[in-house]
One Martini backbone bead per residue (centre of mass of N, CA, C, O) as a GRO file, in nm:
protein
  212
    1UNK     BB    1  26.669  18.677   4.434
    2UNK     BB    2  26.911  18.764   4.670
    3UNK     BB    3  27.074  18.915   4.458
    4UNK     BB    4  26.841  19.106   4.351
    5UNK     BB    5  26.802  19.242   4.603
    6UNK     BB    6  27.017  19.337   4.702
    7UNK     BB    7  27.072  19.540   4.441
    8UNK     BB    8  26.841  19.701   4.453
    9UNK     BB    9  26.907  19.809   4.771
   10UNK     BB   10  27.142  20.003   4.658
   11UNK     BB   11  26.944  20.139   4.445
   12UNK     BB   12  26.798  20.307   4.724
   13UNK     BB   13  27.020  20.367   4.921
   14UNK     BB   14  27.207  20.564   4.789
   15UNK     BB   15  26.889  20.756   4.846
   16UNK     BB   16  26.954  20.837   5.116
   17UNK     BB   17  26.904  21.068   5.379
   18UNK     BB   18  27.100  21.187   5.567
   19UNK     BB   19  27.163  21.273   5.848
   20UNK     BB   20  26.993  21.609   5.883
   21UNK     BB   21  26.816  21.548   5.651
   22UNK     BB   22  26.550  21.679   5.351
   23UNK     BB   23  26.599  21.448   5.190
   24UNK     BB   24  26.487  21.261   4.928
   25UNK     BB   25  26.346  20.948   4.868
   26UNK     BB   26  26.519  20.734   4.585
   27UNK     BB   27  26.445  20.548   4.320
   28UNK     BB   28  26.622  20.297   4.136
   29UNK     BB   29  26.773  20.141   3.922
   30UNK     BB   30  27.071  19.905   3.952
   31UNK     BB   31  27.138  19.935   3.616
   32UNK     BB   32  27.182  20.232   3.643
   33UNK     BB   33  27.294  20.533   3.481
   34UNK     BB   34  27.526  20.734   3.664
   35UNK     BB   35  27.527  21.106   3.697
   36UNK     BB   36  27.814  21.299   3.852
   37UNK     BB   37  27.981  21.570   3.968
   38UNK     BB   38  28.173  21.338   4.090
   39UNK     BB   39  28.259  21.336   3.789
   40UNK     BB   40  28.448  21.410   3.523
   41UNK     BB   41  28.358  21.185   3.312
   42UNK     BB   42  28.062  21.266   3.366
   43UNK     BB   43  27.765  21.235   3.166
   44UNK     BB   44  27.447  21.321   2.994
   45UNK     BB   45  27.537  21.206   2.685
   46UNK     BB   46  27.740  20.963   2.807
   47UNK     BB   47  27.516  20.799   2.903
   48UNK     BB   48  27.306  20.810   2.659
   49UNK     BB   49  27.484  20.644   2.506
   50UNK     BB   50  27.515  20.414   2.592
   51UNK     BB   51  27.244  20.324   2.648
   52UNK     BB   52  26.965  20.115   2.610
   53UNK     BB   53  26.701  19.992   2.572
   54UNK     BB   54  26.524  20.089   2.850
   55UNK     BB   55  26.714  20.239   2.999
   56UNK     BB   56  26.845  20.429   3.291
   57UNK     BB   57  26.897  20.758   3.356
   58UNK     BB   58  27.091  20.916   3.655
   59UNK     BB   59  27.075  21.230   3.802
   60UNK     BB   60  27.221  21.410   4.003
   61UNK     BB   61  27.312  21.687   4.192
   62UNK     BB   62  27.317  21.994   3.998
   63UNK     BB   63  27.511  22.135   3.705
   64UNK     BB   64  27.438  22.105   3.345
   65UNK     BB   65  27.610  22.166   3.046
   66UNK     BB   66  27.410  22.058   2.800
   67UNK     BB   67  27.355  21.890   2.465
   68UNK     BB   68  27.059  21.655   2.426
   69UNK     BB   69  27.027  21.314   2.212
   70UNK     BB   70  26.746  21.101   2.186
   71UNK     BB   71  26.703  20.789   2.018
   72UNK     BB   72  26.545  20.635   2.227
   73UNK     BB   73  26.443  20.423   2.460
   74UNK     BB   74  26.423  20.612   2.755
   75UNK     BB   75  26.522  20.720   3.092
   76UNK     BB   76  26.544  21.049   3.233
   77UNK     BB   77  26.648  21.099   3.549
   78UNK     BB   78  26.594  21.261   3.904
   79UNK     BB   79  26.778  21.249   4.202
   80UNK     BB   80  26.556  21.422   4.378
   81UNK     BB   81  26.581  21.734   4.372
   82UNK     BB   82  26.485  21.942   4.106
   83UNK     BB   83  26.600  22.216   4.140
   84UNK     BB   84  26.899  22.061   4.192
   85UNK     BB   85  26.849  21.966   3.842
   86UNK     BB   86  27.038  22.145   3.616
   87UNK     BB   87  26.967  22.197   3.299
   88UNK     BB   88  27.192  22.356   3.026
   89UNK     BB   89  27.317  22.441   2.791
   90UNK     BB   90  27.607  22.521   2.567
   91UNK     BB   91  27.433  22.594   2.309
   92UNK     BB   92  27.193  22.866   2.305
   93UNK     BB   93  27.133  22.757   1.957
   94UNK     BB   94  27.080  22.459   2.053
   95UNK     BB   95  26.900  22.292   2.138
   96UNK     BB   96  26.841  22.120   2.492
   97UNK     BB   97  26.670  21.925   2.379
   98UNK     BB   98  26.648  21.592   2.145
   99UNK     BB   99  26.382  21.418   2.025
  100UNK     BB  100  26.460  21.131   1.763
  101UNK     BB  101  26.330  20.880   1.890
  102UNK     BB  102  26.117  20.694   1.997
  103UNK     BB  103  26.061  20.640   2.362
  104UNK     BB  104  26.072  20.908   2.623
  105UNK     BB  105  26.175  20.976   2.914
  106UNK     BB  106  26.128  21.283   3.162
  107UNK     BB  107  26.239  21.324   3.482
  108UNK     BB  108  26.291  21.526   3.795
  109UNK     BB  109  26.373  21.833   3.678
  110UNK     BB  110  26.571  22.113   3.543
  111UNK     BB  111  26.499  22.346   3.247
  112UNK     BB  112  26.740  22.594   3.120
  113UNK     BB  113  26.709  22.856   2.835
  114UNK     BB  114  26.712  23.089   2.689
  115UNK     BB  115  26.662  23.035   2.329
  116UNK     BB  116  26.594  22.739   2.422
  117UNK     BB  117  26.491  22.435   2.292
  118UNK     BB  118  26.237  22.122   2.299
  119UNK     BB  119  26.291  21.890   2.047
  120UNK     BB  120  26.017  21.658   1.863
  121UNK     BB  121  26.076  21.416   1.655
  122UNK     BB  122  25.911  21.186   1.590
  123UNK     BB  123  25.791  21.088   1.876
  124UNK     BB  124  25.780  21.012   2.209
  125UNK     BB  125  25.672  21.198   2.492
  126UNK     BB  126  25.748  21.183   2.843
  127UNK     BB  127  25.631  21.457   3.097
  128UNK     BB  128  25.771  21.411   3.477
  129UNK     BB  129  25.831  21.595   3.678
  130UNK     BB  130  25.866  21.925   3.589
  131UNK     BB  131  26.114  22.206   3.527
  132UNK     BB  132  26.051  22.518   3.330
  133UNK     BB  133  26.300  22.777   3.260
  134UNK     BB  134  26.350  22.974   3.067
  135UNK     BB  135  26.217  22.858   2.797
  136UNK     BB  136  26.280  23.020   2.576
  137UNK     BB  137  26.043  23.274   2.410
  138UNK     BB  138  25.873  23.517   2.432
  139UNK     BB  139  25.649  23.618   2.159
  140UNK     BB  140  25.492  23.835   2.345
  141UNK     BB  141  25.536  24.230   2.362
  142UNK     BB  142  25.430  24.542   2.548
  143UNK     BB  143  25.483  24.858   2.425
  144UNK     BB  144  25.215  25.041   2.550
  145UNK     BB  145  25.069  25.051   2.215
  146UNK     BB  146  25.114  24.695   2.169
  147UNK     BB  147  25.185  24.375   2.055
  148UNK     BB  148  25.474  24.227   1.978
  149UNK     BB  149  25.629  24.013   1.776
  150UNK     BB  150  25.888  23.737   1.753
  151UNK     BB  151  25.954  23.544   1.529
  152UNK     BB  152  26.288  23.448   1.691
  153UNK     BB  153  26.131  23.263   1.886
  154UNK     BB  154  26.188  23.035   2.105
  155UNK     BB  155  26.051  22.793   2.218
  156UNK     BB  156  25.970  22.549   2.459
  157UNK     BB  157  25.800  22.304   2.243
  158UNK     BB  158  25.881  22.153   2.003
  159UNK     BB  159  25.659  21.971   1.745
  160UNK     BB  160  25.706  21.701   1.521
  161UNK     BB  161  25.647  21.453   1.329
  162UNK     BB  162  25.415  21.284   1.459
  163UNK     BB  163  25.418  21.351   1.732
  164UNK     BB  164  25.404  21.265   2.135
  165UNK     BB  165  25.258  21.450   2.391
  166UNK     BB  166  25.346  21.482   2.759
  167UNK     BB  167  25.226  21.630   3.024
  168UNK     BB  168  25.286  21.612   3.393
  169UNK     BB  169  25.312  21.737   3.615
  170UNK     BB  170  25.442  22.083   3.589
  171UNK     BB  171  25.677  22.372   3.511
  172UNK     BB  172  25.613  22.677   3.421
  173UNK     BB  173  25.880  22.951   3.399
  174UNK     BB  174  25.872  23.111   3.152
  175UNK     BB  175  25.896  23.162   2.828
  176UNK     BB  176  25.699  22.992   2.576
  177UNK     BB  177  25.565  22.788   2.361
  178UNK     BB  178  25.352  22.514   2.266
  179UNK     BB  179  25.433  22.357   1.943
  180UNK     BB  180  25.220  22.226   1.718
  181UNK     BB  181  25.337  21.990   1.436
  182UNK     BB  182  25.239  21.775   1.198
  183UNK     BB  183  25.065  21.559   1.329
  184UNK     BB  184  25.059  21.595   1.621
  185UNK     BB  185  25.035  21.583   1.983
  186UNK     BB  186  24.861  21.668   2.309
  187UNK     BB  187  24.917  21.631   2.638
  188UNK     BB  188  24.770  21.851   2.945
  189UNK     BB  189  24.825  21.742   3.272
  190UNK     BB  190  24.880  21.920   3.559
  191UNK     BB  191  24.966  22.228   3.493
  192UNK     BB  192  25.188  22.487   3.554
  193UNK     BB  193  25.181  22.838   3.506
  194UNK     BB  194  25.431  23.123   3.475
  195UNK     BB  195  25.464  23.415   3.321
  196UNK     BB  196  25.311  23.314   3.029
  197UNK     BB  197  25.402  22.987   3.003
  198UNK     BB  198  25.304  22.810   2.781
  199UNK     BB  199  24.990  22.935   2.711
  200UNK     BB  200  25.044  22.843   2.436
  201UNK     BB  201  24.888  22.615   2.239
  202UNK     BB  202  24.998  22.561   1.860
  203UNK     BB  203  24.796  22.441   1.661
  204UNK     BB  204  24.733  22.122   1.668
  205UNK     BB  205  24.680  21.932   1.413
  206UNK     BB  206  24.581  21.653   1.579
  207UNK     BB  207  24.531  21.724   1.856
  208UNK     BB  208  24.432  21.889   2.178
  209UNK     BB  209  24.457  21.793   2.548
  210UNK     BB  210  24.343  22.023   2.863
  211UNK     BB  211  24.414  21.943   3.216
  212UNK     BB  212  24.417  22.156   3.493
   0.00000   0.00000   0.00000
């Protein structure tokens, strides 16, 4: 109808790049969930927790320090440059993102934060066009006379309990192992890994597929 080309057409406008600029245009549902850190009260937490399955939340660039828990079908990306638009712990004892039921994605940002790890539990992730930086820790440090692991490394992203993971076209740059356990599963496909960062799929109990 009318009204729903109008409505589609304001969630397409909303991220065109204004003269003068080489920001990218993004389209998302006009009746997605919108995080701006030009909202005070707007959180990408509750986003979550509002939306219902099926819902897309999109985050505006910023930069967001929460610890966020997905329990839902749902859809979580970034409108614009991934760069530009990045979630960091804010207690980083605690996962920096739990996925824990549901099948989720998560696409188009950047997550940040040594010593927090992404945690899957039971669920379905697809990660596509994302960058991890300094997710987790190495687990191995060279000392000059062998190398030493750290037993207290955490993941840059730990799979467990029957979990199905997807990673497309992605970086990974310092940060941990992709460790998957308990008849977990897991596909790489099209990832850049630097400074040896994701190096090692560990575990793979259910089996791992690694392409380009």
């Amino acid at each position: 109808t009318a009204v729903a080309l109008v409505a589609l057409l304001v969630g397409v406008v909303a991220l065109l790049p204004r003269s003068g600029t080489d920001a990218p245009v993004v389209s998302y549902p006009a009746d997605a969930i919108v995080v701006s850190m030009e909202d005070a009260q707007s959180t990408v937490a509750g986003a979550i927790e509002a939306a219902e399955e099926g819902d897309t939340v999109v985050i505006l660039p910023g930069e967001y320090e929460e610890n966020l828990v997905i329990d839902k079908d749902i859809t979580l990306m970034g409108a614009g440059d991934r760069e530009a638009i990045v979630l960091r712990p804010a207690d980083p004892d605690q996962p920096i993102l739990t996925i824990d039921g549901g099948d989720a994605t998560i696409a188009g940002f950047t997550i940040t934060g040594p010593g927090s790890s992404v945690s899957v539990v039971g669920s379905a992730l697809l990660i596509d066009d994302m960058d991890f930086r300094e997710v987790g820790d190495q687990w191995w440090t060279y000392t000059g006379s062998g190398w030493d692991g750290n037993d207290g490394a955490a993941q840059s992203i730990l799979v467990e309990l029957f979990a199905e993971l997807t990673i497309r076209n992605s970086l990974f740059d310092g940060g941990g192992e992709i460790d998957i356990r308990g008849s977990s599963t897991a596909q790489s496909l099209g990832v850049s890994v630097i400074d040896g960062a994701a190096s090692c799929l560990t575990g793979a109990s259910g089996g791992a597929v690694v392409r380009g």
